[in-house]
Amino acid sequence: MAQVPQTFLDGLAVRTWCGLALRALGRARAEIDAINVYPVADGDTGTNLYLTVESAATAVEAVFAGYETQPGYETRPGYETQPAGPTLADAVRAMAHGALIGARGNSGTILAQLLRGMAQVLAADGAQPRCDGPALRLALRRAADSARQAVAHPVEGTVLTVASAAADAAERADGDCGTVARAAHEGARAALAATPSQLGVLARAGVVDAGGSGLVAVLGALVEACTGETVDTEADRPAATPNALPDPDPDPESETEAEPASDADADADADAGACAAEDGGPAFEVIYLLEADDTAVARLRTRLDALGDSLVVVGGDGLWNVHVHVDDAGAAVEAGVEAGRPYRIRITHFGLGDVHTGGPRPPRERAQRAVVAVVPGQGLAELYTEAGATTVLARPGEPPASGELLAAVRRAHAREVVLLPNDAELRDTAAAAAEQARTEGVRVALIPTRSAVQGIAALAVSEPGRRFDEDVVQMTSAAGATRYGEVVVAEHRSWTTAGICQAGDVLGLIDGDVAVIGADVTTTAETVLDRMLQAGGELVTLVIGDEAPETVAAHLETRVRESYLAVDTAVYRGGHQGALLLIGVE
């Protein structure tokens, strides 16, 4: 009799798992959003689970990319030899960290803790190239227990129940990773089907728990990653009945951005596993990352628990993700400041309607047209917003994922959307978001802007009263006619198109290529500007970053006024935008 090959989990399988989970959540996202009724019916649980896993998958891909650039790297096919790349510990730690920093909403925060719990077991012995069935059983149990501990007031019939059932079923399984993963998946499916009998709000809406449904999809991906066998995804689809609530559209008017630590965002979700709020609930959802020690976080939990509900605090080793629903958002942020250093603070007002009990919200008429733009700093975000655009903040070194762009398109709530990525490296990401939005009935045009100054030029000529195609042509033409430059500081020694630069050198880029290597910011900026104006121009746009010298803007304005006739200058403050200076010439 032929021996059945044993299945296991290694670094490459973790990479595969993340990719499969992302695709599974992408397929089920809209259906999971539609059944999101507890504790807040804000209809974005599927989207936020997708964004959380996308962040985890991106972190894992970055680890593999780091290995693949090393000399002599190769990934050997098959299971007999360990790939000469990231170990199991490398991959699961990256997955857990990526999920932690990218977690969205209550359900995403809980999923991040589930992945962290698994990583604590699977990475315990960093020398092990792979894990077997017993180790996976322990990991699933640690995941369920740690997630339950992270929630201030666990409620049954939620994602916590589904996670516990998966761990229970895994403990009863005897075999390799594939056997254990199958058992966990089947246990989770059975528990998900029973959630309406455990939570009245689900039964009244005729749906299963949304967060639990997402976890079933993630576990189905784990089965496929371990065994290579495709899971019946139709059987895993959330079972919404005609009583299920429609997918409510988030109201951009109800969102408030806070930035005491220079970062802000405005997407949130609230799904399963926090506390019952069936008789109404707090007005705001507050989420932030927090650098703090364990003792300070313990005090923070107590304080936030007294302020509101749906409290989930996940993480460890000095980095935490905090999620809570409160009426006093300022007090929740202040508590974080007292505990440590909060950043990436997101505050969302739940808006009109009793979303805590799934009450209907007044329908909001779609706009005819909107512009969605990625911007590198808070100052530019305010400028774009004043011009009528919906913005996505791109933090230095942390480009937004496609799910974030898609969420912004949905927030814009328009029949026609012009998408401005404002970064050459975001073109594929923006194209993926545009394609998904088109499947939802939104007409999307992607203008491949490569810099925020090109986006400013495009936005300046936009006229919503024009036909959509004509408006897109005019905006594309304006962006294409704008040369773009920037001034940055080199982080390390490297080869460039202008020669070898050293760490700390000032680099002047024109149209994406290094054109000047200098020692002084103002002098380098002047050289870049002169070169850009050699081909002519009528308008110079300067976007000044927080780290730029205070005198650079005045110096460049004087240079243009004295050396170039009939050329106007517009100066904006970009905030913490990564580059010291952005330059546009039209």
mmCIF file of C-alpha atoms in Angstrom, residues 48 51-53 55 97-113 267 287 289 314 321 344 346:
data_model
loop_
_atom_site.group_PDB
_atom_site.id
_atom_site.type_symbol
_atom_site.label_atom_id
_atom_site.label_comp_id
_atom_site.label_asym_id
_atom_site.label_seq_id
_atom_site.Cartn_x
_atom_site.Cartn_y
_atom_site.Cartn_z
ATOM 1 C CA ASN A 48 -11.832 45.128 7.523
ATOM 2 C CA LEU A 51 -7.522 44.743 5.050
ATOM 3 C CA THR A 52 -6.112 43.002 8.116
ATOM 4 C CA VAL A 53 -5.098 39.900 6.165
ATOM 5 C CA SER A 55 -1.438 43.736 5.804
ATOM 6 C CA HIS A 97 3.162 41.709 13.078
ATOM 7 C CA GLY A 98 1.610 42.696 9.761
ATOM 8 C CA ALA A 99 -1.855 41.809 11.030
ATOM 9 C CA LEU A 100 -1.266 43.725 14.265
ATOM 10 C CA ILE A 101 -0.214 46.997 12.644
ATOM 11 C CA GLY A 102 -2.837 46.718 9.893
ATOM 12 C CA ALA A 103 -5.787 45.471 11.948
ATOM 13 C CA ARG A 104 -9.063 47.230 11.193
ATOM 14 C CA GLY A 105 -12.066 47.307 13.447
ATOM 15 C CA ASN A 106 -13.131 44.907 16.155
ATOM 16 C CA SER A 107 -13.087 41.794 13.992
ATOM 17 C CA GLY A 108 -9.723 42.591 12.415
ATOM 18 C CA THR A 109 -8.223 43.300 15.827
ATOM 19 C CA ILE A 110 -9.411 39.938 17.131
ATOM 20 C CA LEU A 111 -8.105 38.162 14.013
ATOM 21 C CA ALA A 112 -4.721 39.830 14.580
ATOM 22 C CA GLN A 113 -4.618 38.361 18.078
ATOM 23 C CA ASP A 267 -11.763 53.568 8.315
ATOM 24 C CA ILE A 287 -8.547 52.644 17.263
ATOM 25 C CA LEU A 289 -1.472 51.565 17.779
ATOM 26 C CA VAL A 314 -4.118 42.958 21.402
ATOM 27 C CA ASN A 321 -3.473 47.640 18.932
ATOM 28 C CA ARG A 344 -2.231 55.849 13.657
ATOM 29 C CA ARG A 346 -8.582 56.505 13.828
#
